[in-house]
PDB file of C-alpha atoms in Angstrom:
ATOM      1  CA  UNK A  68       0.030  -0.020   0.005  1.00 76.00           C
ATOM      2  CA  UNK A  69       1.151   3.457  -0.811  1.00 90.00           C
ATOM      3  CA  UNK A  70       1.962   5.910   2.003  1.00 95.00           C
ATOM      4  CA  UNK A  71      -0.511   8.682   2.120  1.00 96.00           C
ATOM      5  CA  UNK A  72       0.166  12.388   2.879  1.00 97.00           C
ATOM      6  CA  UNK A  73      -1.167  12.048   6.463  1.00 97.00           C
ATOM      7  CA  UNK A  74       1.068   9.034   7.160  1.00 97.00           C
ATOM      8  CA  UNK A  75       4.080  10.990   5.858  1.00 98.00           C
ATOM      9  CA  UNK A  76       3.410  13.952   8.121  1.00 98.00           C
ATOM     10  CA  UNK A  77       2.956  11.504  11.054  1.00 97.00           C
ATOM     11  CA  UNK A  78       6.317   9.828  10.210  1.00 97.00           C
ATOM     12  CA  UNK A  79       8.022  13.247  10.041  1.00 98.00           C
ATOM     13  CA  UNK A  80       6.594  13.976  13.512  1.00 97.00           C
ATOM     14  CA  UNK A  81       7.789  10.629  14.908  1.00 97.00           C
ATOM     15  CA  UNK A  82      11.314  11.487  13.740  1.00 97.00           C
ATOM     16  CA  UNK A  83      11.123  14.698  15.466  1.00 97.00           C
ATOM     17  CA  UNK A  84      11.593  16.611  12.203  1.00 97.00           C
ATOM     18  CA  UNK A  85      10.782  20.219  12.262  1.00 95.00           C
ATOM     19  CA  UNK A  86       8.651  21.568   9.329  1.00 97.00           C
ATOM     20  CA  UNK A  87       6.064  24.101   8.525  1.00 96.00           C
ATOM     21  CA  UNK A  88       2.980  23.209   6.150  1.00 96.00           C
ATOM     22  CA  UNK A  89       0.877  25.380   3.884  1.00 97.00           C
ATOM     23  CA  UNK A  90      -2.224  24.139   2.379  1.00 97.00           C
ATOM     24  CA  UNK A  91      -3.374  25.574  -1.019  1.00 97.00           C
ATOM     25  CA  UNK A  92      -5.010  24.794  -4.178  1.00 97.00           C
ATOM     26  CA  UNK A  93      -3.503  21.960  -6.434  1.00 97.00           C
ATOM     27  CA  UNK A  94      -0.638  23.316  -8.370  1.00 96.00           C
ATOM     28  CA  UNK A  95       1.293  21.677 -11.098  1.00 94.00           C
ATOM     29  CA  UNK A  96       4.154  24.045 -11.650  1.00 95.00           C
ATOM     30  CA  UNK A  97       6.800  25.890  -9.573  1.00 96.00           C
ATOM     31  CA  UNK A  98       5.259  29.215 -10.958  1.00 96.00           C
ATOM     32  CA  UNK A  99       1.932  28.290  -9.547  1.00 97.00           C
ATOM     33  CA  UNK A 100       3.110  27.141  -6.229  1.00 97.00           C
ATOM     34  CA  UNK A 101       4.892  30.446  -5.836  1.00 97.00           C
ATOM     35  CA  UNK A 102       1.733  32.273  -5.813  1.00 96.00           C
ATOM     36  CA  UNK A 103       0.902  30.617  -2.491  1.00 97.00           C
ATOM     37  CA  UNK A 104       4.205  30.098  -0.673  1.00 97.00           C
ATOM     38  CA  UNK A 105       6.570  32.388  -2.649  1.00 94.00           C
ATOM     39  CA  UNK A 106       6.258  34.994   0.067  1.00 94.00           C
ATOM     40  CA  UNK A 107       6.942  32.590   2.795  1.00 94.00           C
ATOM     41  CA  UNK A 108      10.409  31.771   4.278  1.00 92.00           C
ATOM     42  CA  UNK A 109      12.008  29.181   2.151  1.00 95.00           C
ATOM     43  CA  UNK A 110      13.368  28.538  -1.341  1.00 98.00           C
ATOM     44  CA  UNK A 111      11.114  26.805  -4.045  1.00 98.00           C
ATOM     45  CA  UNK A 112      12.257  23.580  -5.622  1.00 98.00           C
ATOM     46  CA  UNK A 113      11.755  21.582  -8.925  1.00 97.00           C
ATOM     47  CA  UNK A 114      11.915  17.831  -8.989  1.00 98.00           C
ATOM     48  CA  UNK A 115      12.395  15.704 -12.071  1.00 98.00           C
ATOM     49  CA  UNK A 116      11.703  11.896 -12.431  1.00 98.00           C
ATOM     50  CA  UNK A 117      14.035  10.518 -14.999  1.00 98.00           C
ATOM     51  CA  UNK A 118      14.885   7.145 -16.436  1.00 97.00           C
ATOM     52  CA  UNK A 119      17.558   5.594 -18.429  1.00 97.00           C
ATOM     53  CA  UNK A 120      17.603   3.232 -21.418  1.00 94.00           C
ATOM     54  CA  UNK A 121      17.973   0.307 -18.988  1.00 95.00           C
ATOM     55  CA  UNK A 122      14.847   1.343 -17.124  1.00 95.00           C
ATOM     56  CA  UNK A 123      16.626   2.628 -14.026  1.00 97.00           C
ATOM     57  CA  UNK A 124      15.039   5.497 -12.425  1.00 98.00           C
ATOM     58  CA  UNK A 125      16.320   8.801 -10.762  1.00 98.00           C
ATOM     59  CA  UNK A 126      14.745  11.753  -8.958  1.00 98.00           C
ATOM     60  CA  UNK A 127      16.748  15.088  -9.400  1.00 98.00           C
ATOM     61  CA  UNK A 128      15.796  17.589  -6.705  1.00 98.00           C
ATOM     62  CA  UNK A 129      17.119  21.215  -7.236  1.00 98.00           C
ATOM     63  CA  UNK A 130      16.369  24.749  -6.424  1.00 98.00           C
ATOM     64  CA  UNK A 131      13.931  26.327  -8.760  1.00 97.00           C
ATOM     65  CA  UNK A 132      16.642  28.484 -10.551  1.00 96.00           C
ATOM     66  CA  UNK A 133      19.277  25.851 -10.795  1.00 98.00           C
ATOM     67  CA  UNK A 134      20.110  24.803 -14.536  1.00 97.00           C
ATOM     68  CA  UNK A 135      19.928  21.126 -15.048  1.00 97.00           C
ATOM     69  CA  UNK A 136      21.399  19.986 -18.468  1.00 96.00           C
ATOM     70  CA  UNK A 137      20.219  16.266 -19.000  1.00 96.00           C
ATOM     71  CA  UNK A 138      22.868  15.707 -21.538  1.00 95.00           C
ATOM     72  CA  UNK A 139      25.554  16.708 -19.082  1.00 96.00           C
ATOM     73  CA  UNK A 140      23.868  14.931 -16.407  1.00 97.00           C
ATOM     74  CA  UNK A 141      23.958  11.791 -18.545  1.00 97.00           C
ATOM     75  CA  UNK A 142      27.698  12.080 -19.331  1.00 95.00           C
ATOM     76  CA  UNK A 143      28.444  12.519 -15.566  1.00 97.00           C
ATOM     77  CA  UNK A 144      26.330   9.403 -14.644  1.00 97.00           C
ATOM     78  CA  UNK A 145      28.370   7.432 -17.243  1.00 96.00           C
ATOM     79  CA  UNK A 146      25.372   6.390 -19.137  1.00 95.00           C
ATOM     80  CA  UNK A 147      26.657   6.906 -22.695  1.00 83.00           C
ATOM     81  CA  UNK A 148      24.314   7.028 -25.681  1.00 82.00           C
ATOM     82  CA  UNK A 149      20.684   7.497 -24.652  1.00 86.00           C
ATOM     83  CA  UNK A 150      21.396   9.000 -21.263  1.00 95.00           C
ATOM     84  CA  UNK A 151      18.457   9.959 -19.275  1.00 97.00           C
ATOM     85  CA  UNK A 152      15.112  11.217 -20.115  1.00 96.00           C
ATOM     86  CA  UNK A 153      11.842  12.179 -18.597  1.00 96.00           C
ATOM     87  CA  UNK A 154       9.949   9.069 -17.025  1.00 96.00           C
ATOM     88  CA  UNK A 155       6.548   8.249 -18.553  1.00 94.00           C
ATOM     89  CA  UNK A 156       3.705   9.381 -16.433  1.00 92.00           C
ATOM     90  CA  UNK A 157       2.539   5.836 -15.685  1.00 94.00           C
ATOM     91  CA  UNK A 158       5.834   5.307 -13.764  1.00 95.00           C
ATOM     92  CA  UNK A 159       4.575   7.951 -11.309  1.00 94.00           C
ATOM     93  CA  UNK A 160       1.795   5.834 -10.266  1.00 92.00           C
ATOM     94  CA  UNK A 161       3.470   2.421 -10.472  1.00 95.00           C
ATOM     95  CA  UNK A 162       6.934   3.286  -8.874  1.00 97.00           C
ATOM     96  CA  UNK A 163       6.424   6.524  -6.836  1.00 97.00           C
ATOM     97  CA  UNK A 164       2.701   6.414  -6.309  1.00 96.00           C
ATOM     98  CA  UNK A 165       2.256  10.153  -6.707  1.00 96.00           C
ATOM     99  CA  UNK A 166       0.180  11.962  -9.298  1.00 93.00           C
ATOM    100  CA  UNK A 167       1.571  14.469 -11.778  1.00 92.00           C
ATOM    101  CA  UNK A 168       3.340  17.344 -10.211  1.00 93.00           C
ATOM    102  CA  UNK A 169       4.013  15.486  -6.883  1.00 96.00           C
ATOM    103  CA  UNK A 170       7.464  14.264  -7.416  1.00 97.00           C
ATOM    104  CA  UNK A 171       9.695  15.036  -4.495  1.00 98.00           C
ATOM    105  CA  UNK A 172      12.281  13.204  -2.280  1.00 98.00           C
ATOM    106  CA  UNK A 173       9.385  12.126  -0.026  1.00 98.00           C
ATOM    107  CA  UNK A 174       8.163   9.816  -2.800  1.00 97.00           C
ATOM    108  CA  UNK A 175      10.976   7.451  -1.928  1.00 97.00           C
ATOM    109  CA  UNK A 176       9.351   6.514   1.361  1.00 97.00           C
ATOM    110  CA  UNK A 177       7.140   4.030  -0.744  1.00 95.00           C
ATOM    111  CA  UNK A 178       8.827   0.406  -0.997  1.00 94.00           C
ATOM    112  CA  UNK A 179       8.283   0.474  -4.916  1.00 96.00           C
ATOM    113  CA  UNK A 180      10.690   3.312  -5.024  1.00 96.00           C
ATOM    114  CA  UNK A 181      13.632   1.698  -3.172  1.00 94.00           C
ATOM    115  CA  UNK A 182      15.600   1.347  -6.408  1.00 96.00           C
ATOM    116  CA  UNK A 183      15.265   4.884  -7.455  1.00 98.00           C
ATOM    117  CA  UNK A 184      18.419   7.020  -7.208  1.00 98.00           C
ATOM    118  CA  UNK A 185      18.305  10.627  -5.561  1.00 98.00           C
ATOM    119  CA  UNK A 186      20.431  13.547  -6.515  1.00 98.00           C
ATOM    120  CA  UNK A 187      20.081  16.590  -4.428  1.00 98.00           C
ATOM    121  CA  UNK A 188      21.285  20.053  -5.351  1.00 98.00           C
ATOM    122  CA  UNK A 189      23.960  21.024  -3.128  1.00 97.00           C
ATOM    123  CA  UNK A 190      22.466  24.548  -3.128  1.00 97.00           C
ATOM    124  CA  UNK A 191      19.910  23.230  -0.547  1.00 98.00           C
ATOM    125  CA  UNK A 192      22.695  23.267   2.024  1.00 97.00           C
ATOM    126  CA  UNK A 193      22.922  27.105   1.834  1.00 96.00           C
ATOM    127  CA  UNK A 194      19.128  27.552   2.342  1.00 97.00           C
ATOM    128  CA  UNK A 195      17.669  28.056   5.771  1.00 97.00           C
ATOM    129  CA  UNK A 196      14.668  25.740   4.453  1.00 98.00           C
ATOM    130  CA  UNK A 197      12.966  24.972   1.202  1.00 98.00           C
ATOM    131  CA  UNK A 198       9.565  23.671  -0.110  1.00 98.00           C
ATOM    132  CA  UNK A 199       8.564  20.060  -1.142  1.00 98.00           C
ATOM    133  CA  UNK A 200       4.991  18.774  -1.659  1.00 98.00           C
ATOM    134  CA  UNK A 201       4.419  16.068   0.734  1.00 97.00           C
ATOM    135  CA  UNK A 202       2.973  13.349  -1.818  1.00 97.00           C
ATOM    136  CA  UNK A 203       0.330  15.728  -2.714  1.00 96.00           C
ATOM    137  CA  UNK A 204       0.442  18.939  -4.567  1.00 96.00           C
ATOM    138  CA  UNK A 205      -2.430  20.491  -2.380  1.00 97.00           C
ATOM    139  CA  UNK A 206       0.197  21.365   0.349  1.00 98.00           C
ATOM    140  CA  UNK A 207       3.785  22.588   0.533  1.00 98.00           C
ATOM    141  CA  UNK A 208       6.104  21.992   3.572  1.00 97.00           C
ATOM    142  CA  UNK A 209       9.149  23.868   4.387  1.00 98.00           C
ATOM    143  CA  UNK A 210      12.108  21.759   5.731  1.00 98.00           C
ATOM    144  CA  UNK A 211      15.741  22.254   6.144  1.00 98.00           C
ATOM    145  CA  UNK A 212      18.695  20.169   4.744  1.00 98.00           C
ATOM    146  CA  UNK A 213      19.570  18.514   8.075  1.00 97.00           C
ATOM    147  CA  UNK A 214      16.022  17.376   8.734  1.00 98.00           C
ATOM    148  CA  UNK A 215      15.671  16.140   5.066  1.00 98.00           C
ATOM    149  CA  UNK A 216      18.925  13.951   5.635  1.00 98.00           C
ATOM    150  CA  UNK A 217      17.333  12.518   8.825  1.00 98.00           C
ATOM    151  CA  UNK A 218      14.170  11.477   6.716  1.00 98.00           C
ATOM    152  CA  UNK A 219      16.224   9.911   3.883  1.00 98.00           C
ATOM    153  CA  UNK A 220      18.522   8.030   6.424  1.00 97.00           C
ATOM    154  CA  UNK A 221      15.310   6.790   8.163  1.00 97.00           C
ATOM    155  CA  UNK A 222      14.273   5.167   4.873  1.00 97.00           C
ATOM    156  CA  UNK A 223      17.559   3.798   4.002  1.00 95.00           C
ATOM    157  CA  UNK A 224      18.585   6.430   1.521  1.00 96.00           C
ATOM    158  CA  UNK A 225      22.221   7.961   1.795  1.00 95.00           C
ATOM    159  CA  UNK A 226      21.785  11.724   1.030  1.00 97.00           C
ATOM    160  CA  UNK A 227      23.822  12.848  -2.195  1.00 97.00           C
ATOM    161  CA  UNK A 228      24.362  16.252  -2.717  1.00 98.00           C
ATOM    162  CA  UNK A 229      25.961  17.530  -5.988  1.00 97.00           C
ATOM    163  CA  UNK A 230      26.745  20.462  -7.943  1.00 98.00           C
ATOM    164  CA  UNK A 231      23.934  20.049 -10.706  1.00 98.00           C
ATOM    165  CA  UNK A 232      25.454  23.122 -12.752  1.00 97.00           C
ATOM    166  CA  UNK A 233      29.007  21.660 -13.008  1.00 97.00           C
ATOM    167  CA  UNK A 234      30.458  20.564 -16.336  1.00 95.00           C
ATOM    168  CA  UNK A 235      33.251  18.452 -15.537  1.00 95.00           C
ATOM    169  CA  UNK A 236      35.220  16.797 -18.580  1.00 91.00           C
ATOM    170  CA  UNK A 237      34.488  13.170 -18.973  1.00 90.00           C
ATOM    171  CA  UNK A 238      36.871  10.966 -20.917  1.00 86.00           C
ATOM    172  CA  UNK A 239      40.163   8.905 -20.694  1.00 84.00           C
ATOM    173  CA  UNK A 240      41.688   9.291 -17.304  1.00 87.00           C
ATOM    174  CA  UNK A 241      38.573  11.465 -16.131  1.00 91.00           C
ATOM    175  CA  UNK A 242      35.798   8.992 -15.230  1.00 93.00           C
ATOM    176  CA  UNK A 243      32.200  10.074 -14.817  1.00 95.00           C
ATOM    177  CA  UNK A 244      32.016  11.816 -11.315  1.00 95.00           C
ATOM    178  CA  UNK A 245      28.521  10.894 -10.546  1.00 97.00           C
ATOM    179  CA  UNK A 246      28.646   7.111 -11.747  1.00 96.00           C
ATOM    180  CA  UNK A 247      28.438   5.913  -8.125  1.00 95.00           C
ATOM    181  CA  UNK A 248      24.801   7.370  -8.115  1.00 97.00           C
ATOM    182  CA  UNK A 249      23.472   5.166 -10.965  1.00 96.00           C
ATOM    183  CA  UNK A 250      21.208   2.431  -9.154  1.00 94.00           C
ATOM    184  CA  UNK A 251      23.163  -0.731  -8.855  1.00 85.00           C
ATOM    185  CA  UNK A 252      20.647  -2.818  -7.044  1.00 67.00           C
ATOM    186  CA  UNK A 253      17.779  -2.053  -9.559  1.00 66.00           C
ATOM    187  CA  UNK A 254      16.532  -4.703 -11.729  1.00 65.00           C
ATOM    188  CA  UNK A 255      18.034  -3.944 -15.308  1.00 59.00           C
ATOM    189  CA  UNK A 256      16.045  -4.326 -18.468  1.00 53.00           C
ATOM    190  CA  UNK A 257      16.724  -2.834 -21.934  1.00 49.00           C
ATOM    191  CA  UNK A 258      14.002  -0.864 -23.749  1.00 50.00           C
ATOM    192  CA  UNK A 259      11.838  -3.236 -25.728  1.00 47.00           C
ATOM    193  CA  UNK A 260      13.006  -3.625 -29.313  1.00 45.00           C
ATOM    194  CA  UNK A 261      11.251  -1.571 -31.990  1.00 42.00           C
ATOM    195  CA  UNK A 262      10.365  -3.473 -35.002  1.00 43.00           C
ATOM    196  CA  UNK A 263      11.464  -1.902 -38.228  1.00 43.00           C
ATOM    197  CA  UNK A 264       9.742  -1.502 -41.478  1.00 41.00           C
ATOM    198  CA  UNK A 265      11.352  -2.358 -44.704  1.00 40.00           C
ATOM    199  CA  UNK A 266      13.263   0.365 -46.420  1.00 39.00           C
ATOM    200  CA  UNK A 267      10.612   0.435 -49.144  1.00 40.00           C
ATOM    201  CA  UNK A 268       7.963   1.058 -46.659  1.00 39.00           C
ATOM    202  CA  UNK A 269       9.862   3.590 -45.039  1.00 34.00           C
ATOM    203  CA  UNK A 270      10.551   5.429 -48.451  1.00 39.00           C
ATOM    204  CA  UNK A 271       6.774   5.364 -49.243  1.00 39.00           C
ATOM    205  CA  UNK A 272       5.181   6.429 -45.962  1.00 36.00           C
ATOM    206  CA  UNK A 273       8.051   8.400 -44.082  1.00 36.00           C
ATOM    207  CA  UNK A 274       6.486   7.150 -40.784  1.00 35.00           C
ATOM    208  CA  UNK A 275       6.648   3.904 -38.924  1.00 34.00           C
ATOM    209  CA  UNK A 276       3.695   2.180 -37.561  1.00 34.00           C
ATOM    210  CA  UNK A 277       3.529   1.691 -33.724  1.00 39.00           C
ATOM    211  CA  UNK A 278       2.580  -2.136 -34.249  1.00 40.00           C
ATOM    212  CA  UNK A 279       3.710  -4.442 -37.058  1.00 42.00           C
ATOM    213  CA  UNK A 280       2.269  -7.722 -37.867  1.00 41.00           C
ATOM    214  CA  UNK A 281       4.063 -10.867 -36.605  1.00 40.00           C
ATOM    215  CA  UNK A 282       5.398 -13.099 -39.641  1.00 41.00           C
ATOM    216  CA  UNK A 283       5.927 -16.896 -38.736  1.00 42.00           C
ATOM    217  CA  UNK A 284       9.167 -18.341 -39.442  1.00 42.00           C
ATOM    218  CA  UNK A 285       9.681 -19.445 -43.002  1.00 44.00           C
ATOM    219  CA  UNK A 286       6.583 -17.604 -44.205  1.00 46.00           C
ATOM    220  CA  UNK A 287       6.983 -15.183 -46.800  1.00 48.00           C
ATOM    221  CA  UNK A 288       5.505 -11.684 -46.123  1.00 48.00           C
ATOM    222  CA  UNK A 289       2.350 -10.797 -48.117  1.00 50.00           C
ATOM    223  CA  UNK A 290       2.973  -8.208 -50.774  1.00 51.00           C
ATOM    224  CA  UNK A 291       0.901  -4.869 -49.965  1.00 49.00           C
ATOM    225  CA  UNK A 292      -1.882  -4.083 -52.247  1.00 47.00           C
ATOM    226  CA  UNK A 293      -1.468  -1.103 -54.370  1.00 47.00           C
ATOM    227  CA  UNK A 294      -5.070  -0.080 -53.900  1.00 44.00           C
ATOM    228  CA  UNK A 295      -5.196  -0.574 -50.066  1.00 44.00           C
ATOM    229  CA  UNK A 296      -4.254   2.039 -47.472  1.00 44.00           C
ATOM    230  CA  UNK A 297      -2.757   1.457 -44.131  1.00 44.00           C
ATOM    231  CA  UNK A 298      -4.590   2.731 -41.090  1.00 46.00           C
ATOM    232  CA  UNK A 299      -2.437   5.092 -39.286  1.00 44.00           C
ATOM    233  CA  UNK A 300      -1.722   4.572 -35.618  1.00 46.00           C
ATOM    234  CA  UNK A 301      -3.298   6.941 -33.044  1.00 44.00           C
ATOM    235  CA  UNK A 302      -0.834   9.776 -32.446  1.00 44.00           C
ATOM    236  CA  UNK A 303       1.210   9.179 -35.492  1.00 44.00           C
ATOM    237  CA  UNK A 304       2.507  12.249 -37.152  1.00 43.00           C
ATOM    238  CA  UNK A 305       1.297  13.015 -40.539  1.00 45.00           C
ATOM    239  CA  UNK A 306       4.296  14.351 -42.658  1.00 42.00           C
ATOM    240  CA  UNK A 307       2.461  14.453 -45.832  1.00 42.00           C
ATOM    241  CA  UNK A 308       2.058  18.312 -45.631  1.00 42.00           C
ATOM    242  CA  UNK A 309       5.491  19.008 -44.619  1.00 43.00           C
ATOM    243  CA  UNK A 310       7.793  20.915 -47.136  1.00 46.00           C
ATOM    244  CA  UNK A 311      10.941  18.890 -47.110  1.00 51.00           C
ATOM    245  CA  UNK A 312      12.977  21.442 -49.018  1.00 59.00           C
ATOM    246  CA  UNK A 313      12.474  23.996 -46.469  1.00 66.00           C
ATOM    247  CA  UNK A 314      14.059  22.667 -43.091  1.00 61.00           C
ATOM    248  CA  UNK A 315      12.526  25.585 -40.933  1.00 67.00           C
ATOM    249  CA  UNK A 316       8.887  24.493 -42.120  1.00 69.00           C
ATOM    250  CA  UNK A 317       9.905  20.862 -41.694  1.00 70.00           C
ATOM    251  CA  UNK A 318      10.992  21.321 -38.048  1.00 66.00           C
ATOM    252  CA  UNK A 319       8.209  23.874 -37.235  1.00 70.00           C
ATOM    253  CA  UNK A 320       5.473  21.208 -38.161  1.00 70.00           C
ATOM    254  CA  UNK A 321       7.199  18.345 -36.400  1.00 77.00           C
ATOM    255  CA  UNK A 322       7.316  20.436 -33.047  1.00 72.00           C
ATOM    256  CA  UNK A 323       3.521  21.431 -33.594  1.00 71.00           C
ATOM    257  CA  UNK A 324       2.673  17.759 -34.071  1.00 70.00           C
ATOM    258  CA  UNK A 325       4.645  16.994 -30.938  1.00 73.00           C
ATOM    259  CA  UNK A 326       3.119  19.618 -28.886  1.00 66.00           C
ATOM    260  CA  UNK A 327      -0.297  18.358 -29.964  1.00 66.00           C
ATOM    261  CA  UNK A 328       0.615  14.820 -29.213  1.00 65.00           C
ATOM    262  CA  UNK A 329       1.930  15.459 -25.797  1.00 62.00           C
ATOM    263  CA  UNK A 330      -0.979  17.640 -24.713  1.00 61.00           C
ATOM    264  CA  UNK A 331      -3.427  14.975 -26.088  1.00 59.00           C
ATOM    265  CA  UNK A 332      -1.988  12.569 -23.560  1.00 56.00           C
ATOM    266  CA  UNK A 333      -2.604  14.582 -20.486  1.00 55.00           C
ATOM    267  CA  UNK A 334      -5.523  13.035 -18.631  1.00 50.00           C
ATOM    268  CA  UNK A 335      -8.458  15.437 -18.275  1.00 50.00           C
ATOM    269  CA  UNK A 336      -9.825  15.661 -14.817  1.00 48.00           C
ATOM    270  CA  UNK A 337     -11.122  18.543 -12.628  1.00 48.00           C
ATOM    271  CA  UNK A 338      -7.703  19.316 -11.080  1.00 51.00           C
ATOM    272  CA  UNK A 339      -5.631  19.313 -14.289  1.00 53.00           C
ATOM    273  CA  UNK A 340      -8.364  21.087 -16.453  1.00 53.00           C
ATOM    274  CA  UNK A 341      -8.018  24.172 -14.351  1.00 51.00           C
ATOM    275  CA  UNK A 342      -4.443  24.630 -15.361  1.00 53.00           C
ATOM    276  CA  UNK A 343      -4.627  23.020 -18.773  1.00 54.00           C
ATOM    277  CA  UNK A 344      -4.032  26.360 -20.511  1.00 57.00           C
ATOM    278  CA  UNK A 345      -1.153  27.193 -18.541  1.00 60.00           C
ATOM    279  CA  UNK A 346       0.416  23.617 -18.709  1.00 62.00           C
ATOM    280  CA  UNK A 347       0.006  23.968 -22.631  1.00 60.00           C
ATOM    281  CA  UNK A 348       1.957  27.200 -22.710  1.00 62.00           C
ATOM    282  CA  UNK A 349       4.817  25.623 -20.655  1.00 66.00           C
ATOM    283  CA  UNK A 350       4.896  22.418 -22.697  1.00 63.00           C
ATOM    284  CA  UNK A 351       4.892  24.143 -26.002  1.00 64.00           C
ATOM    285  CA  UNK A 352       7.649  26.642 -24.835  1.00 66.00           C
ATOM    286  CA  UNK A 353       9.947  23.929 -23.551  1.00 65.00           C
ATOM    287  CA  UNK A 354       9.551  21.749 -26.503  1.00 68.00           C
ATOM    288  CA  UNK A 355      10.477  24.582 -28.719  1.00 65.00           C
ATOM    289  CA  UNK A 356      13.407  25.603 -26.700  1.00 60.00           C
ATOM    290  CA  UNK A 357      14.906  22.148 -26.244  1.00 61.00           C
ATOM    291  CA  UNK A 358      14.267  20.391 -29.692  1.00 67.00           C
ATOM    292  CA  UNK A 359      14.204  23.246 -32.322  1.00 63.00           C
ATOM    293  CA  UNK A 360      17.848  23.752 -32.836  1.00 62.00           C
ATOM    294  CA  UNK A 361      18.631  20.063 -32.938  1.00 62.00           C
ATOM    295  CA  UNK A 362      16.061  19.144 -35.189  1.00 69.00           C
ATOM    296  CA  UNK A 363      17.051  21.880 -37.634  1.00 62.00           C
ATOM    297  CA  UNK A 364      20.722  20.651 -37.455  1.00 61.00           C
ATOM    298  CA  UNK A 365      19.513  17.143 -38.091  1.00 62.00           C
ATOM    299  CA  UNK A 366      17.250  18.241 -40.967  1.00 63.00           C
ATOM    300  CA  UNK A 367      20.103  20.147 -42.539  1.00 63.00           C
ATOM    301  CA  UNK A 368      22.498  17.265 -42.219  1.00 62.00           C
ATOM    302  CA  UNK A 369      20.094  14.868 -43.755  1.00 60.00           C
ATOM    303  CA  UNK A 370      19.333  17.376 -46.511  1.00 59.00           C
ATOM    304  CA  UNK A 371      23.032  17.909 -47.503  1.00 58.00           C
ATOM    305  CA  UNK A 372      23.599  14.209 -47.225  1.00 56.00           C
ATOM    306  CA  UNK A 373      20.731  13.416 -49.779  1.00 59.00           C
ATOM    307  CA  UNK A 374      22.199  16.158 -52.214  1.00 52.00           C
ATOM    308  CA  UNK A 375      25.700  14.575 -51.658  1.00 53.00           C
ATOM    309  CA  UNK A 376      24.548  11.053 -52.279  1.00 57.00           C
ATOM    310  CA  UNK A 377      22.279  12.052 -55.292  1.00 57.00           C
ATOM    311  CA  UNK A 378      25.217  13.854 -56.887  1.00 50.00           C
ATOM    312  CA  UNK A 379      27.558  10.749 -56.368  1.00 50.00           C
ATOM    313  CA  UNK A 380      24.845   8.476 -57.895  1.00 57.00           C
ATOM    314  CA  UNK A 381      24.511  10.767 -60.889  1.00 54.00           C
ATOM    315  CA  UNK A 382      28.319  10.703 -61.518  1.00 49.00           C
ATOM    316  CA  UNK A 383      28.706   6.915 -61.227  1.00 51.00           C
ATOM    317  CA  UNK A 384      25.511   5.834 -62.993  1.00 53.00           C
ATOM    318  CA  UNK A 385      25.372   7.994 -65.971  1.00 53.00           C
ATOM    319  CA  UNK A 386      23.451   6.260 -68.838  1.00 54.00           C
ATOM    320  CA  UNK A 387      25.514   4.777 -71.780  1.00 54.00           C
ATOM    321  CA  UNK A 388      25.582   6.938 -74.850  1.00 52.00           C
ATOM    322  CA  UNK A 389      24.307   5.208 -77.939  1.00 50.00           C
TER     323      UNK A 389
END
């Protein structure tokens, strides 16, 4: 059974941990939380729930103004290609047993989260106190680093404070400085393999289906009918209207489709609906900020490569003159 907010507060009291609690409406962002406790004594925090390609999970807790670069963090953890990314929403309920917007170090109190690694911003140590949600985002509690450590030790977690804005060099003779924080006791599993379409299918459709038919061993795949059309999976990006020659338009349309898909996955209930418009703006801005330049660079590389390969093909495969 998951620990409730009331049970958590009782446990803190039993540990003789000093904290102040402030009830407020449900909030989903740091900005929304600041409206209710921003004028109180204490620093605001942000908390990221991450996973790597081997299904190992991490919580990164930092001061609200600390910049956390996931690429740099992945290198410092020694995760190599793939690194860490945001964990899926279903993992919140399955592992942390908290709803959206409630990720904090307190979620590690649940037994199902025993393998989750915790990285704490060393900036917390310089604060008199800071705010976390106690498993529910309709309340914020102020706690200091000493008492947070006491709580973590009580559940078997050794506090690990790191400089999340540091960018140490990682390479030969300079091992990843945070490699020891990668969960070593977690059950490791690779991401499920993605079935690939044939090159002809990719050239024709430019998108891959979420599910592919299973072909029995030794059986020949059926040839697709020229008159039949494949039903597109829900959430698939329709690229038929993208102007491939214009990389800017290409990227803009992909970002727009991405924003639409992400927002469509947000479950609509009374609490989230109140902040849906605000959440939509935040999601839109973050997606554009983090992906726009990378996608443009990739699009230009693919475009230039296509031109180069086409030029080479034209030189080496000229038709014979009669």
